Coordinates of C-alpha atoms in Angstrom, one line a residue:
M186 CA 13.4 14.4 27.9
F187 CA 12.2 11.0 27.0
G188 CA 10.1 9.2 29.6
P189 CA 10.8 5.6 30.3
P190 CA 9.2 3.1 27.9
T191 CA 5.8 2.1 29.0
D192 CA 4.8 -0.8 26.7
P193 CA 2.3 -3.1 28.4
I194 CA 2.7 -6.8 28.2
D195 CA -0.1 -9.3 28.2
V196 CA 1.0 -12.0 30.6
R197 CA -0.5 -14.6 28.3
H198 CA 1.9 -13.7 25.6
A199 CA 4.8 -12.4 27.6
T200 CA 8.4 -13.6 27.4
N201 CA 9.7 -15.6 30.4
S202 CA 11.5 -12.5 31.7
A203 CA 8.3 -10.5 31.6
R204 CA 6.3 -13.2 33.4
N205 CA 9.0 -13.2 36.1
G206 CA 8.5 -9.5 36.8
E207 CA 11.4 -8.0 34.8
H208 CA 9.2 -6.0 32.5
R209 CA 9.1 -2.3 32.9
Q210 CA 5.5 -1.8 34.0
P211 CA 2.4 -4.0 34.7
P212 CA -0.3 -4.3 32.1
R213 CA -2.7 -1.4 32.0
A214 CA -6.3 -1.8 33.0
D215 CA -7.7 0.2 30.1
A216 CA -9.7 -1.6 27.5
P217 CA -9.9 -0.7 23.8
R218 CA -13.0 0.9 22.5
G219 CA -15.2 -1.7 20.8
D220 CA -16.6 -1.5 17.3
A221 CA -20.2 -0.2 17.5
G222 CA -23.0 -1.4 15.3
L223 CA -23.2 -4.9 13.8
P224 CA -21.0 -7.4 15.7
V225 CA -17.7 -8.2 13.9
H226 CA -18.5 -11.9 13.6
L227 CA -21.8 -11.1 11.8
R228 CA -20.0 -8.7 9.5
R229 CA -17.6 -11.4 8.5
L230 CA -20.4 -13.9 8.0
L231 CA -22.2 -11.4 5.8
V232 CA -19.1 -10.7 3.7
L233 CA -18.4 -14.4 3.4
C234 CA -22.0 -15.1 2.1
L235 CA -21.7 -12.2 -0.4
F236 CA -18.3 -13.4 -1.5
L237 CA -19.1 -17.0 -2.0
G238 CA -22.6 -16.3 -3.4
T239 CA -21.1 -14.0 -6.1
I240 CA -18.5 -16.5 -7.1
A241 CA -21.1 -19.3 -7.2
G242 CA -23.5 -17.3 -9.3
L243 CA -20.8 -16.3 -11.8
S244 CA -19.5 -19.8 -11.9
V245 CA -22.9 -21.3 -12.6
A246 CA -23.5 -18.8 -15.4
L247 CA -20.2 -19.6 -17.0
W248 CA -20.6 -23.4 -16.7
T249 CA -24.0 -23.1 -18.3
V250 CA -22.6 -21.3 -21.3
L251 CA -19.6 -23.6 -21.6
G252 CA -21.7 -26.7 -21.3
A253 CA -24.1 -25.8 -24.0
G254 CA -22.2 -27.8 -26.6
G255 CA -20.5 -30.3 -24.3
I256 CA -17.4 -29.8 -22.0
D257 CA -13.9 -30.2 -23.5
T258 CA -10.4 -29.5 -22.4
L259 CA -10.5 -25.9 -23.3
D260 CA -13.7 -25.4 -21.4
L261 CA -12.1 -26.9 -18.3
V262 CA -9.1 -24.5 -18.7
I263 CA -11.5 -21.6 -19.0
F264 CA -13.5 -22.6 -16.0
A265 CA -10.4 -23.3 -13.8
G266 CA -8.9 -19.9 -14.8
F267 CA -12.1 -18.2 -13.9
L268 CA -12.2 -19.8 -10.5
L269 CA -8.6 -18.6 -9.8
A270 CA -9.1 -15.1 -11.3
T271 CA -12.4 -14.3 -9.6
P272 CA -11.9 -14.3 -5.8
W273 CA -9.6 -11.2 -5.6
T274 CA -11.8 -9.1 -7.8
V275 CA -15.0 -10.2 -6.1
L276 CA -13.6 -9.3 -2.7
G277 CA -12.5 -5.9 -4.0
F278 CA -15.9 -5.3 -5.4
W279 CA -17.7 -6.0 -2.1
N280 CA -15.1 -4.1 -0.1
A281 CA -15.8 -1.0 -2.2
A282 CA -19.5 -1.4 -2.1
I283 CA -19.6 -1.9 1.7
G284 CA -17.1 1.0 2.2
L285 CA -19.2 3.4 0.2
V286 CA -22.4 2.5 2.1
V287 CA -20.6 2.7 5.5
A288 CA -18.9 6.0 4.7
H289 CA -22.1 7.8 3.7
L290 CA -24.9 6.0 5.5
G291 CA -23.2 4.8 8.7
R292 CA -21.0 6.2 11.5
P293 CA -17.6 4.8 10.7
E294 CA -15.9 6.8 13.5
K295 CA -17.9 4.6 15.9
S296 CA -18.2 1.3 13.9
V297 CA -14.9 1.1 12.1
Y298 CA -12.2 3.2 13.7
P299 CA -13.2 4.1 17.3
Y300 CA -9.6 3.7 18.4
F301 CA -8.5 6.8 16.5
S302 CA -9.7 10.4 17.0
A303 CA -10.6 11.7 13.5
P304 CA -11.2 15.4 12.9
D305 CA -14.6 16.9 13.3
S306 CA -16.4 19.1 10.7
R307 CA -14.1 22.1 11.5
G308 CA -11.0 20.0 10.9
T309 CA -10.1 19.8 14.6
S310 CA -9.9 16.8 16.9
V311 CA -9.8 16.0 20.5
A312 CA -7.6 18.2 22.7
D313 CA -4.0 17.2 22.7
R314 CA -2.5 15.7 25.8
P315 CA 1.1 15.0 26.8
L316 CA 2.4 11.7 25.6
S317 CA 3.9 9.2 28.1
S318 CA 5.6 7.0 25.5
R319 CA 8.6 7.2 23.3
T320 CA 8.7 6.2 19.6
D321 CA 11.5 5.5 17.2
L322 CA 11.0 6.7 13.6
L323 CA 13.0 4.3 11.5
L324 CA 14.0 5.2 7.9
F325 CA 15.2 2.3 5.7
L326 CA 17.6 3.0 2.9
R327 CA 19.3 0.8 0.2
N328 CA 21.3 2.3 -2.6
E329 CA 19.0 5.2 -3.2
E330 CA 19.7 8.9 -3.7
P331 CA 19.8 10.0 0.0
G332 CA 19.1 13.8 -0.6
P333 CA 15.3 13.5 -1.2
A334 CA 14.9 10.9 1.6
F335 CA 16.6 13.2 4.1
A336 CA 14.6 16.2 2.9
R337 CA 11.4 14.3 3.7
L338 CA 12.9 13.3 7.1
E339 CA 13.7 17.0 7.8
A340 CA 10.1 17.9 6.9
M341 CA 8.9 15.4 9.5
R342 CA 11.3 16.7 12.1
R343 CA 9.9 20.2 11.7
S344 CA 6.3 18.9 11.8
L345 CA 7.0 17.0 15.0
E346 CA 8.7 20.1 16.5
A347 CA 5.5 22.1 15.8
T348 CA 3.4 19.7 17.9
G349 CA 5.4 20.5 21.0
Q350 CA 6.0 16.7 21.7
A351 CA 9.1 16.1 19.6
R352 CA 11.0 14.9 22.8
H353 CA 8.9 11.7 22.7
F354 CA 10.4 10.7 19.3
R355 CA 13.8 9.7 18.0
F356 CA 14.9 9.2 14.4
A357 CA 17.1 6.3 13.2
V358 CA 18.4 5.7 9.7
L359 CA 18.9 2.0 9.0
S360 CA 20.9 1.5 5.9
D361 CA 21.5 -1.6 3.8
T362 CA 23.4 0.3 1.2
S363 CA 26.1 -1.6 -0.6
D364 CA 27.4 1.1 -2.9
P365 CA 30.3 2.9 -1.2
M366 CA 29.6 6.2 -3.0
V367 CA 25.9 6.2 -2.0
A368 CA 26.9 5.2 1.5
A369 CA 29.2 8.2 1.8
A370 CA 26.4 10.5 0.6
E371 CA 24.1 9.0 3.1
R372 CA 26.6 9.7 5.9
R373 CA 27.0 13.3 4.8
E374 CA 23.2 13.8 4.7
F375 CA 22.8 12.2 8.1
D376 CA 25.5 14.4 9.7
R377 CA 23.8 17.5 8.3
F378 CA 20.4 16.2 9.7
A379 CA 21.9 15.3 13.1
H380 CA 23.1 18.9 13.6
F381 CA 19.6 19.9 14.3
F382 CA 19.8 17.8 17.5
D383 CA 23.0 19.1 19.0
H384 CA 21.1 20.8 21.7
V385 CA 19.1 17.8 23.0
L386 CA 20.1 15.0 25.3
E387 CA 22.1 12.0 24.0
D388 CA 19.2 9.5 24.0
Q389 CA 17.1 11.9 21.8
R390 CA 19.7 12.2 19.1
P391 CA 19.3 10.4 15.8
I392 CA 21.0 7.1 15.0
Y393 CA 22.7 6.0 11.8
R394 CA 23.7 2.4 11.3
R395 CA 24.7 0.7 8.1
R396 CA 25.1 -3.1 7.7
E397 CA 27.8 -4.5 5.4
E398 CA 25.6 -7.5 4.6
N399 CA 21.8 -7.2 4.2
H400 CA 20.9 -10.5 5.8
G401 CA 17.1 -10.9 5.9
F402 CA 16.7 -7.7 3.9
K403 CA 14.6 -4.9 5.4
A404 CA 13.0 -7.2 8.0
G405 CA 16.4 -8.4 9.0
N406 CA 17.7 -4.9 9.4
L407 CA 14.7 -4.0 11.5
R408 CA 15.2 -7.0 13.8
D409 CA 18.9 -6.3 14.2
F410 CA 18.1 -2.7 15.3
L411 CA 15.4 -3.6 17.7
T412 CA 17.3 -6.4 19.4
S413 CA 20.4 -4.3 19.7
H414 CA 18.5 -1.5 21.4
P415 CA 16.2 -3.4 23.8
G416 CA 13.8 -1.6 26.0
Q417 CA 14.5 1.9 24.5
S418 CA 11.1 2.5 22.8
D419 CA 7.4 1.7 23.3
F420 CA 6.6 2.0 19.7
F421 CA 8.4 2.2 16.3
L422 CA 7.3 3.7 13.0
P423 CA 8.9 2.2 9.9
L424 CA 9.4 4.6 7.0
D425 CA 10.4 3.9 3.4
S426 CA 12.7 6.4 1.8
D427 CA 9.6 8.0 0.0
S428 CA 7.5 8.3 3.2
V429 CA 6.3 11.5 4.7
M430 CA 4.0 11.8 7.7
G431 CA 2.8 14.9 9.5
G432 CA 3.7 15.3 13.1
G433 CA 0.1 15.6 14.2
V434 CA -1.0 12.2 12.8
I435 CA 2.1 10.6 14.4
V436 CA 1.3 12.1 17.8
R437 CA -2.4 11.0 17.5
M438 CA -1.4 7.5 16.5
A439 CA 0.9 7.3 19.5
M440 CA -2.0 8.5 21.7
A441 CA -4.2 5.8 20.2
M442 CA -1.6 3.2 21.0
E443 CA -1.3 4.4 24.6
E444 CA -5.0 4.4 25.1
N445 CA -5.6 0.9 23.5
S446 CA -3.0 -1.4 24.9
S447 CA -4.4 -4.4 22.8
I448 CA -3.4 -2.8 19.5
G449 CA -0.1 -4.2 18.2
I450 CA 0.0 -2.5 14.8
L451 CA -1.8 0.7 13.8
Q452 CA -1.6 1.2 10.0
S453 CA -2.3 4.6 8.5
L454 CA -3.8 5.0 5.0
A455 CA -0.8 6.3 3.0
V456 CA -1.6 8.3 -0.1
G457 CA 0.5 9.6 -3.0
M458 CA 1.8 13.2 -2.8
P459 CA 1.7 15.6 -5.8
A460 CA 4.0 14.4 -8.6
E461 CA 5.6 15.6 -11.7
S462 CA 5.5 12.3 -13.5
G463 CA 2.5 11.8 -15.7
F464 CA 2.4 8.1 -14.9
A465 CA 2.5 8.7 -11.2
R466 CA -0.2 11.3 -11.5
L467 CA -2.4 8.8 -13.4
F468 CA -1.8 6.0 -11.0
Q469 CA -2.2 7.9 -7.7
F470 CA -5.3 9.7 -8.9
G471 CA -7.1 6.4 -9.4
M472 CA -5.7 5.0 -6.2
R473 CA -6.5 8.1 -4.2
H474 CA -10.3 8.0 -4.5
G475 CA -10.4 4.2 -5.0
M476 CA -8.5 3.3 -1.8
R477 CA -10.9 5.2 0.5
A478 CA -14.0 3.0 -0.2
F479 CA -12.0 -0.2 -0.5
T480 CA -10.1 0.4 2.8
M481 CA -13.2 1.4 4.6
G482 CA -15.1 -1.7 3.6
S483 CA -12.1 -3.9 4.3
A484 CA -11.7 -2.4 7.8
W485 CA -15.4 -2.8 8.5
W486 CA -15.2 -6.6 8.4
S487 CA -11.5 -7.4 9.0
A488 CA -11.6 -5.2 12.2
D489 CA -8.8 -6.5 14.5
C490 CA -7.2 -8.5 11.7
G491 CA -6.4 -5.5 9.6
P492 CA -3.5 -5.1 7.1
Y493 CA 0.0 -3.9 7.6
W494 CA 1.8 -2.5 4.5
G495 CA 5.3 -2.3 5.8
H496 CA 5.6 1.4 6.4
N497 CA 3.7 4.5 7.8
A498 CA 2.4 2.3 10.7
L499 CA 2.9 2.5 14.4
I500 CA 4.0 -0.8 16.0
R501 CA 4.3 -1.9 19.6
T502 CA 8.0 -2.7 20.0
Q503 CA 8.1 -5.4 22.6
A504 CA 5.2 -7.3 21.1
F505 CA 6.8 -7.2 17.7
V506 CA 10.2 -8.4 19.0
D507 CA 8.5 -11.2 21.0
H508 CA 6.1 -12.5 18.4
C509 CA 6.9 -11.4 14.9
E510 CA 10.3 -13.0 14.1
L511 CA 10.1 -14.4 10.6
P512 CA 11.4 -17.9 9.7
V513 CA 13.9 -18.6 7.1
L514 CA 12.0 -20.7 4.5
P515 CA 13.6 -24.0 3.4
G516 CA 15.0 -24.3 -0.1
K517 CA 16.7 -21.8 -2.3
A518 CA 15.6 -18.4 -3.6
P519 CA 13.3 -17.3 -5.1
L520 CA 10.7 -19.2 -3.1
G521 CA 13.0 -20.2 -0.2
G522 CA 15.2 -18.2 2.1
P523 CA 14.2 -15.0 3.9
V524 CA 10.5 -13.9 3.7
L525 CA 10.5 -11.0 1.2
S526 CA 7.0 -9.6 1.7
H527 CA 7.4 -9.5 5.4
D528 CA 4.6 -7.2 6.3
Q529 CA 1.5 -9.4 5.9
I530 CA 3.2 -12.3 7.8
E531 CA 4.2 -10.0 10.6
A532 CA 0.6 -8.8 10.8
V533 CA -0.8 -12.3 11.1
Y534 CA 1.9 -13.2 13.7
M535 CA 0.9 -10.2 15.7
R536 CA -2.7 -11.2 15.6
R537 CA -1.8 -14.7 16.5
A538 CA -0.2 -13.4 19.7
G539 CA -3.5 -11.8 20.8
Y540 CA -2.7 -8.2 19.7
E541 CA -5.0 -6.3 17.3
V542 CA -3.9 -5.1 13.9
R543 CA -5.9 -2.0 13.0
V544 CA -6.0 0.3 10.0
I545 CA -7.1 3.9 10.0
P546 CA -9.3 3.9 6.9
V547 CA -9.5 7.7 6.5
E548 CA -7.0 10.1 4.9
T549 CA -4.5 11.6 7.3
R550 CA -1.2 13.3 6.7
S551 CA 0.4 10.1 5.7
F552 CA 2.1 10.2 2.3
E553 CA 4.3 8.3 -0.1
T554 CA 5.6 8.7 -3.6
N555 CA 4.6 6.4 -6.5
P556 CA 6.8 5.0 -9.3
P557 CA 7.4 7.6 -12.0
T558 CA 7.3 5.1 -14.9
L559 CA 5.5 1.9 -15.8
L560 CA 8.9 0.0 -15.8
E561 CA 9.5 1.1 -12.2
F562 CA 6.0 0.1 -11.3
K563 CA 6.6 -3.3 -12.9
T564 CA 9.8 -3.9 -10.9
R565 CA 8.1 -3.0 -7.7
D566 CA 5.0 -5.1 -8.5
L567 CA 7.1 -8.2 -9.4
R568 CA 9.1 -7.9 -6.2
W569 CA 5.8 -8.0 -4.3
C570 CA 4.6 -10.9 -6.5
Q571 CA 7.8 -12.9 -5.7
G572 CA 7.3 -12.3 -2.0
N573 CA 3.6 -13.3 -2.0
M574 CA 4.4 -16.5 -3.8
Q575 CA 6.3 -17.6 -0.7
Y576 CA 3.1 -17.3 1.4
W577 CA 1.7 -20.8 0.5
R578 CA 3.8 -22.2 3.3
F579 CA 2.0 -20.0 5.8
L580 CA -1.5 -21.3 4.9
V581 CA -0.9 -24.2 7.4
E582 CA 1.0 -22.2 9.9
P583 CA -0.1 -23.3 13.4
G584 CA -2.2 -20.9 15.5
L585 CA -3.3 -18.4 12.8
K586 CA -6.8 -16.9 13.0
P587 CA -9.2 -18.0 10.2
V588 CA -9.4 -14.4 8.9
S589 CA -5.6 -14.3 8.8
R590 CA -5.4 -17.5 6.7
F591 CA -8.0 -16.0 4.4
Q592 CA -5.9 -12.9 4.0
V593 CA -2.7 -14.9 3.3
L594 CA -4.7 -16.9 0.6
Q595 CA -6.0 -13.6 -0.9
A596 CA -2.4 -12.2 -1.1
I597 CA -1.4 -15.3 -3.1
L598 CA -4.5 -15.1 -5.4
M599 CA -3.9 -11.4 -6.0
Y600 CA -1.0 -12.4 -8.3
V601 CA -2.3 -15.8 -9.4
A602 CA -5.4 -14.0 -10.8
P603 CA -3.6 -12.1 -13.7
F604 CA -1.9 -15.4 -14.8
A605 CA -5.2 -17.2 -14.7
W606 CA -6.9 -14.3 -16.5
I607 CA -4.4 -14.5 -19.4
V608 CA -4.7 -18.3 -19.7
M609 CA -8.5 -18.1 -19.6
T610 CA -8.7 -15.4 -22.3
I611 CA -6.3 -17.3 -24.6
A612 CA -8.2 -20.5 -24.1
A613 CA -11.5 -18.8 -24.9
T614 CA -10.0 -17.2 -28.0
A615 CA -8.6 -20.6 -29.1
K616 CA -12.0 -22.2 -28.6
A617 CA -13.6 -19.5 -30.7
L618 CA -11.2 -20.3 -33.6
A619 CA -11.1 -24.1 -33.2
G620 CA -13.2 -25.7 -35.9
G621 CA -14.3 -22.4 -37.3
Y622 CA -15.1 -18.9 -36.0
D623 CA -17.7 -18.9 -33.3
P624 CA -18.6 -15.3 -32.3
A625 CA -20.4 -16.4 -29.2
M626 CA -17.2 -18.0 -27.7
L627 CA -15.1 -15.0 -28.7
E628 CA -17.6 -12.7 -27.1
L629 CA -17.5 -15.0 -24.0
G630 CA -13.7 -14.5 -23.7
I631 CA -13.9 -10.8 -24.1
G632 CA -17.0 -10.7 -21.9
L633 CA -15.0 -12.4 -19.1
F634 CA -12.3 -9.8 -19.5
V635 CA -14.7 -6.9 -19.3
T636 CA -16.6 -8.4 -16.4
L637 CA -13.5 -9.0 -14.3
F638 CA -12.1 -5.6 -15.3
L639 CA -15.3 -3.8 -14.2
M640 CA -15.3 -5.7 -10.9
A641 CA -11.6 -5.0 -10.4
T642 CA -12.2 -1.3 -11.0
A643 CA -15.2 -1.2 -8.7
P644 CA -13.2 0.5 -5.9
K645 CA -12.4 3.4 -8.4
I646 CA -16.0 3.7 -9.4
A647 CA -17.0 3.7 -5.8
G648 CA -14.3 6.3 -5.2
V649 CA -15.7 8.6 -7.9
L650 CA -19.2 8.3 -6.3
D651 CA -17.6 9.0 -2.9
V652 CA -16.1 12.2 -4.1
L653 CA -19.4 13.3 -5.8
L654 CA -21.4 12.5 -2.7
T655 CA -19.0 14.3 -0.3
P656 CA -19.9 18.0 0.1
G657 CA -17.0 20.0 -1.4
G658 CA -15.3 16.8 -2.5
V659 CA -15.1 17.7 -6.2
R660 CA -13.6 21.1 -5.5
T661 CA -10.7 19.5 -3.7
Y662 CA -9.9 17.7 -7.0
G663 CA -9.9 20.9 -9.0
G664 CA -13.6 21.1 -9.9
S665 CA -16.2 18.9 -11.5
L666 CA -15.0 19.2 -15.1
R667 CA -11.4 18.5 -14.2
F668 CA -12.3 15.6 -11.9
L669 CA -14.7 13.9 -14.2
L670 CA -12.5 14.2 -17.2
S671 CA -9.5 12.8 -15.2
A672 CA -11.7 10.0 -14.0
V673 CA -12.8 9.0 -17.5
L674 CA -9.2 9.2 -18.8
E675 CA -7.8 7.2 -15.9
F676 CA -10.5 4.5 -16.4
I677 CA -9.4 4.1 -20.0
V678 CA -5.8 4.0 -19.0
S679 CA -6.6 1.3 -16.4
M680 CA -8.2 -0.8 -19.2
L681 CA -5.0 -0.4 -21.2
M682 CA -2.8 -1.3 -18.3
A683 CA -4.8 -4.4 -17.1
P684 CA -3.5 -6.7 -19.9
I685 CA 0.0 -5.3 -19.7
V686 CA 0.2 -6.1 -16.0
A687 CA -1.4 -9.5 -16.5
V688 CA 1.2 -10.5 -19.1
Y689 CA 4.2 -9.4 -17.1
V690 CA 2.9 -11.1 -14.0
A691 CA 2.2 -14.3 -16.0
V692 CA 5.7 -14.3 -17.6
F693 CA 7.3 -13.7 -14.2
L694 CA 5.4 -16.5 -12.5
G695 CA 6.5 -18.9 -15.2
G696 CA 10.1 -17.7 -14.7
L697 CA 9.9 -18.4 -10.9
C698 CA 9.7 -22.1 -11.7
F699 CA 13.2 -21.7 -13.3
G700 CA 14.7 -19.6 -10.6
R701 CA 14.0 -16.1 -11.9
R702 CA 13.8 -13.5 -9.2
V703 CA 13.7 -9.7 -8.5
L704 CA 16.1 -8.4 -5.9
W705 CA 15.5 -5.6 -3.3
N706 CA 17.7 -2.7 -4.4
G707 CA 17.6 1.0 -4.9
Q708 CA 14.5 2.3 -6.7
N709 CA 14.1 5.1 -9.2
R710 CA 11.6 7.4 -7.4
D711 CA 11.8 10.6 -9.5
R712 CA 13.7 10.2 -12.7
L713 CA 11.5 10.6 -15.8
G714 CA 11.8 9.3 -19.4
V715 CA 12.1 5.8 -20.8
P716 CA 13.9 5.3 -24.2
F717 CA 11.9 3.6 -26.9
E718 CA 14.4 0.8 -27.2
T719 CA 14.2 0.1 -23.5
A720 CA 10.4 0.0 -23.6
A721 CA 10.4 -2.2 -26.6
V722 CA 12.6 -4.8 -24.9
A723 CA 10.6 -4.7 -21.6
M724 CA 7.2 -4.9 -23.3
A725 CA 8.2 -7.5 -26.0
P726 CA 6.0 -10.2 -24.4
Q727 CA 2.9 -7.9 -24.5
T728 CA 3.6 -6.8 -28.0
L729 CA 4.2 -10.2 -29.4
L730 CA 1.1 -11.7 -27.7
G731 CA -1.0 -8.8 -29.0
L732 CA 0.2 -9.2 -32.6
A733 CA -0.3 -13.0 -32.4
L734 CA -3.8 -12.7 -31.2
T735 CA -4.7 -10.0 -33.6
A736 CA -3.3 -12.0 -36.6
A737 CA -5.1 -15.2 -35.4
L738 CA -8.4 -13.4 -35.1
A739 CA -8.0 -11.5 -38.4
I740 CA -7.1 -14.7 -40.3
G741 CA -9.3 -17.2 -38.4
A742 CA -12.3 -15.0 -38.0
D743 CA -12.9 -11.5 -39.4
V744 CA -12.3 -7.8 -38.7
S745 CA -15.4 -7.7 -36.4
A746 CA -13.6 -10.2 -34.1
V747 CA -10.6 -7.9 -33.8
L748 CA -12.9 -5.0 -33.0
I749 CA -14.7 -7.0 -30.3
A750 CA -11.3 -7.9 -28.8
L751 CA -10.0 -4.3 -28.8
P752 CA -10.5 -3.8 -25.0
F753 CA -7.9 -6.6 -24.5
L754 CA -5.7 -6.2 -27.6
G755 CA -5.4 -2.4 -27.3
G756 CA -3.3 -2.5 -24.1
L757 CA -1.0 -5.2 -25.5
L758 CA -0.5 -3.5 -28.9
L759 CA 0.1 -0.1 -27.3
A760 CA 2.3 -1.3 -24.5
V761 CA 5.5 0.2 -25.9
P762 CA 4.2 3.7 -26.8
F763 CA 2.1 3.8 -23.6
T764 CA 5.3 3.1 -21.5
V765 CA 7.3 5.8 -23.4
L766 CA 4.5 8.4 -23.4
T767 CA 3.5 8.2 -19.7
A768 CA 7.2 8.4 -18.7
A769 CA 7.9 11.5 -20.8
P770 CA 8.7 14.7 -18.9
G771 CA 6.5 16.6 -21.4
F772 CA 3.5 14.5 -20.6
G773 CA 3.9 15.1 -16.9
R774 CA 4.3 18.9 -17.4
M775 CA 1.1 19.0 -19.6
T776 CA -1.0 17.1 -17.0
A777 CA 0.3 19.3 -14.2
R778 CA -0.4 22.5 -16.1
L779 CA -3.9 21.4 -17.0
G780 CA -4.6 20.0 -13.5
L781 CA -5.4 16.6 -14.9
F782 CA -5.3 13.8 -12.4
A783 CA -5.0 16.3 -9.6
I784 CA -5.2 15.3 -6.0
P785 CA -6.5 17.4 -3.0
E786 CA -3.0 18.4 -1.9
E787 CA -2.5 20.4 -5.1
S788 CA -5.3 22.7 -4.0
V789 CA -4.2 23.0 -0.4
L790 CA -0.7 21.9 0.3
P791 CA -0.1 20.7 3.9
P792 CA 2.8 22.3 5.7
V793 CA 4.7 19.0 6.0
L794 CA 4.9 18.8 2.1
R795 CA 5.8 22.4 1.4
N796 CA 9.5 21.8 1.1
V797 CA 9.4 18.4 -0.5
V798 CA 6.9 18.9 -3.4
P799 CA 8.2 20.8 -6.4
E800 CA 6.1 23.7 -7.8
A801 CA 6.1 21.9 -11.1
A802 CA 3.9 19.2 -9.6
R803 CA 1.0 21.7 -9.0
R804 CA 1.4 24.4 -11.6
W805 CA -2.3 24.6 -12.3
R806 CA -3.0 25.3 -8.6
R807 CA -5.7 27.8 -7.6
P808 CA -6.0 27.5 -3.9
V809 CA -9.6 26.8 -2.7
R810 CA -11.2 27.7 0.6
R811 CA -12.8 24.9 2.6
A812 CA -13.9 24.2 6.1
A813 CA -10.9 22.1 6.9
E814 CA -7.7 23.1 5.2
E815 CA -6.3 19.7 5.6
V816 CA -7.9 16.3 6.3
L817 CA -6.1 16.0 9.6
P818 CA -4.4 19.1 11.0
A819 CA -1.5 18.3 13.2
T820 CA -2.1 20.7 16.0
A821 CA -3.0 24.3 16.5
A822 CA 0.7 25.1 16.9
E823 CA 1.5 23.6 13.6
G824 CA -1.3 25.5 12.0
E825 CA 0.1 28.8 13.4
R826 CA 3.6 28.0 12.0
A827 CA 2.1 27.2 8.6

């Protein structure tokens, strides 16, 4: 049976009712384990010096080259674009470099994530203890095929049952579905799922609620649920429809929250699960090893001002209700109205209230799926872009921590950078052609492209080194030949994708000025195939820009100029066939059979994924033996069931 909620309240940040003694329990006396090693303020000072020093050095070098023949308007455009495009990539570079050093030369379990008990060399962790809290697991749905989502929810139910602590958790499905047919299917799937709980007490049974109007979108749905069920949970765990988490990691996150009452949000590192889609396999292979070094480095200096990605995180319920209510922004959509990218703002609000926001920078059983096609990836990316463009209002929000303001600015620059990159490259090309072909200026434009690209891919390069330096790491990716070939191919694909992404972001940002927007709706999470005609329409801006630049260089310069520009032009000219090919079912089947872009779960599939990952996603699989079958086993009980 559920125990009573035990969420501690810091009286400095409590509501009036809590200050008057109406809260459930007094604050606990425990203190969070501190970060060992270099003090956090010195870490941040070091990163700031590296960040500003790198930008300054690159800027001086660029200004010196531009000023060789005098500064004109195009020079100023190039320099301004460089200043806007550089910060995000420079920070990513240093995050990856620091993360690689900390992971292999430091003791990150003491200096970065002392608040979470990671597995030891045998794959085991601290002994389990009974939980004293209760947690709501909240699945959000909107106009999506409910079958796969409930299959993943059922896998989580089984995994939690295996831990022996399932009574401390309750499932809730929060729907914003507007399609009546999809809503009816949701209800049928929920009723089937709810039958597994017929034997438990009423307050442990799952909840289904569907709103007719999705006011405030996902964040509004969440707040409606929390305020309509006050005092019923200590923590909640938001799940997207593609989320899967092992019961063991959920239990251990709950333990960490119980033991560290100052933590308001504890974010897990979500990774992609084995996929049939060739595009998804490409994308998540690069993200898989790239995210480890990047996230470790970011967590090293951000510390208590960590990120929140909107799902697969454990959140302190009462603190969230009291301090994380989002404003309705003045003006009309797309930049006014409800905050779309709610997660980052909720994180900085939680930190403003005095609670820590922490990330677990190591892989656990926390999974998600990735878009199966480039067009689905584009839609998701532009929705995030639109949300981040609302953030400029929060740069002057009262009471935010300096690190929080920096993170908000970085979230804005993340999408300003591609636009600036395109403008900068076009201006450099125009300068090369103005008044005659100047190879030096053309090489400058392409050199900027290559430099920023290499810095942007530094997390992936660091990730490859991380796998190579980790004993047994290459074997989990299918062996050295398979891993290194996949890494090279993915690097080439990243180079092709970079200008494609930059162009659609630039076009979308221009459209925002005229009211263009992307709405939150159902997503295609598993359907493959993109017709050539559809790809041609979607990638028309990339294709036209690529043809125009190629023609200008061929006419105004010579063939050598086109060859020099191929790293940039190639992605634009191949945008349509690239979109079609990577979405083709045959391409996905081929990469799966060959084991290209394989991830560790294709060698050893965790129990929580065994009923949700199709065999076609791991046809090459030859199971390998390793000391720890999984990065983070749930419990001995779950291992016995597996």
